[in-house]
Amino acid sequence: MNANGDAPAGDAAQEFARNFVQQWAQLFSAFQHTDVGGAPAGLPLPSLPVVSLPPEKLQQVQQHYLREATALWDQMLHGTPEVKDRRFASEAWKANPLAAFTAAAYLLNTRTLMELAEAVQADEKTRARIRFAVEQWAAAAAPSNFLAFNAEAQKKAIETHGESIARGLQNLLADLRQGHVSMTDESQFEVGRNVATTEGAVVFENEFFQLLEYKPLTDTVHERPFLMVPPCINKYYILDLQPESSLIRYAVSQGHRTFVVSWRNPDESLAHATWDDYIEHAAIEAIHRVQDITAAPRINALGFCVGGTILATALAVLAARGEDAVASATFLTTLIDFTDTGVLDVFIDEAFVKFREMQMGQGGLLKGQDLATTFSFLRPNDLVWNYVVGNYLKGETPPPFDLLYWNSDSTNLPGPFYAWYLRNTYLENRLVKPGAATVCGEKIDLRRVKLPVYIYGSREDHIVPIGGAYASTQVLPGRKRFVMGASGHIAGVINPPAAKKRSHWTREDGQFPPRVEDWIAGATEHPGSWWPDWAHWLKAHAGKRVPAPRSYGRARKYKAIEPAPGRYVKAKA
């Protein structure tokens, strides 16, 4: 006992450690008599997949756990345990032995649970779902997420005399009002003022989209115009965040007469819109309008993410109709073949799709925040709990970051569109099966889409895995070029040359083996952005140079309606 009659922190830590080891030993014992579904062994669970844990593997994990737990206890007795995790990297954690032990014990428990998840014997989808559930639980259960255990937040509360807690409560109330966790200081951004600022005008609009045309930055432009189709589950200005990182501005600077689809953020008036509507009245309509405005018989087009899936479907519909409106297509982090959908596959099965069809297949809206939350929880530590800790426990305001502002600017989706998309792509993968899907009255057969294509995939993409992006090379029959970039779904795409960041990989032998791993084995790494490689490819399909237009649109038929970025992109979900 110390002078105040209290047990020293070391004694308390030892007692905590002893209890900790005993409880987990009991848990392992319970595992040996209980199936993974949570019911006593022997009770049938016909609605659940068949899973099992091999006894020898369970014993191996148990023994490994007990060795590490004992070693951790020994570390605690002789000093502060070493914790290698950025969530517990501050001096406040290191200076508090009990906090450091709590963090180390949590990390040990997490590793052990993941070992158990990996040891489960089941079909691959069930194994993936178990791993995903354990990862979500582990991320949520981190001691850093709770004020009672977060040594850094406690230290800040003491230093600020409780002001950090008061600010945290204010931040929590503000986020409850706006409906999402703040990832950035959203007050610092305004669409059209300091994001989405490339000069242009709206030259056409209907109930689904506005068509933006951008002011040329060169005296001459290529005779073949260029249309970009961004994803409709986000807003287009990810392609135009800042002048130095804008893919739109980059295309304009390369001498392309550039048009962009700016999707309308659906409200109840679009609650019955279908996939066919988005193909016929948006993608195909945009292609035809660009043709009409520029008097060009054929155009070049680009699709990004879901925008690429929409573009590919539109091209198949046009091919079925005998229309040769697009000379070349670029697909950025796009799924056309949905065999490899990565972590998103854990959500998809017949029951889930039927539920969504019953819920909104005949009408309704999928709220943008639901989609945003799903994508955030694919990376829970980075995109959820990091901000819970900073905003609420520490009372901090996240710094301004244009990418995260865009990420928070969510969009709704029409229910029938979403239900069709789930069943025909993620669940049944019909787009790559000739004649299996009917869109706009036409049987979809991608073998008829014979135009040259440029396909880009990001190596660390968690939304469109690199194998999923590469699979398009096996589906599209025309001349093609595949390029792999470093980083993820967004950072890999938005990688301007001036930044001199990351790398990209190409292969010049024209070979596209069935597996992406085999393509990578024969690829060459190049430092920096993939944009110049793409610009060189697109230039070859863009035609000769002609004088740049002096005005937007075309005479009286297509006058400028309003300046870019237009009003559709400013509508909030």
Coordinates of C-alpha atoms in Angstrom, one line a residue, residues 17-18 20-22 24-25 28 59-77 81-84 100-101 103-115:
A17 CA -3.7 -9.6 -16.0
R18 CA -4.5 -12.7 -13.9
F20 CA -7.6 -11.6 -18.1
V21 CA -5.7 -14.9 -18.7
Q22 CA -8.2 -16.9 -16.7
W24 CA -9.7 -16.3 -22.0
A25 CA -8.7 -19.7 -21.0
F28 CA -11.2 -21.4 -25.3
Q59 CA -5.7 -26.2 -29.5
Q60 CA -2.9 -24.7 -31.5
V61 CA -4.5 -21.2 -31.3
Q62 CA -5.2 -21.7 -27.6
Q63 CA -1.6 -22.6 -26.8
H64 CA -0.3 -19.7 -28.8
Y65 CA -2.6 -17.3 -27.1
L66 CA -1.7 -18.5 -23.6
R67 CA 2.0 -18.2 -24.4
E68 CA 1.6 -14.6 -25.6
A69 CA -0.7 -13.7 -22.7
T70 CA 1.9 -15.0 -20.2
A71 CA 4.6 -13.1 -22.0
L72 CA 2.5 -10.0 -21.9
W73 CA 1.9 -10.4 -18.2
D74 CA 5.7 -10.7 -17.7
Q75 CA 6.2 -7.5 -19.6
M76 CA 3.7 -5.8 -17.4
L77 CA 5.6 -6.9 -14.3
P81 CA 4.4 -3.3 -22.6
E82 CA 5.5 -2.2 -26.0
V83 CA 2.5 -1.5 -28.3
K84 CA 2.9 -1.1 -32.0
A100 CA -0.5 0.3 -22.3
F101 CA -1.4 -3.2 -21.0
A103 CA -4.0 -1.8 -25.5
A104 CA -1.6 -4.7 -25.7
A105 CA -4.2 -7.1 -24.4
Y106 CA -6.7 -5.8 -26.9
L107 CA -4.3 -6.3 -29.8
L108 CA -3.5 -9.9 -28.6
N109 CA -7.3 -10.7 -28.4
T110 CA -7.8 -9.2 -31.8
R111 CA -5.0 -11.3 -33.3
T112 CA -6.3 -14.4 -31.6
L113 CA -9.9 -13.8 -32.9
M114 CA -8.5 -13.4 -36.4
E115 CA -6.6 -16.6 -36.1

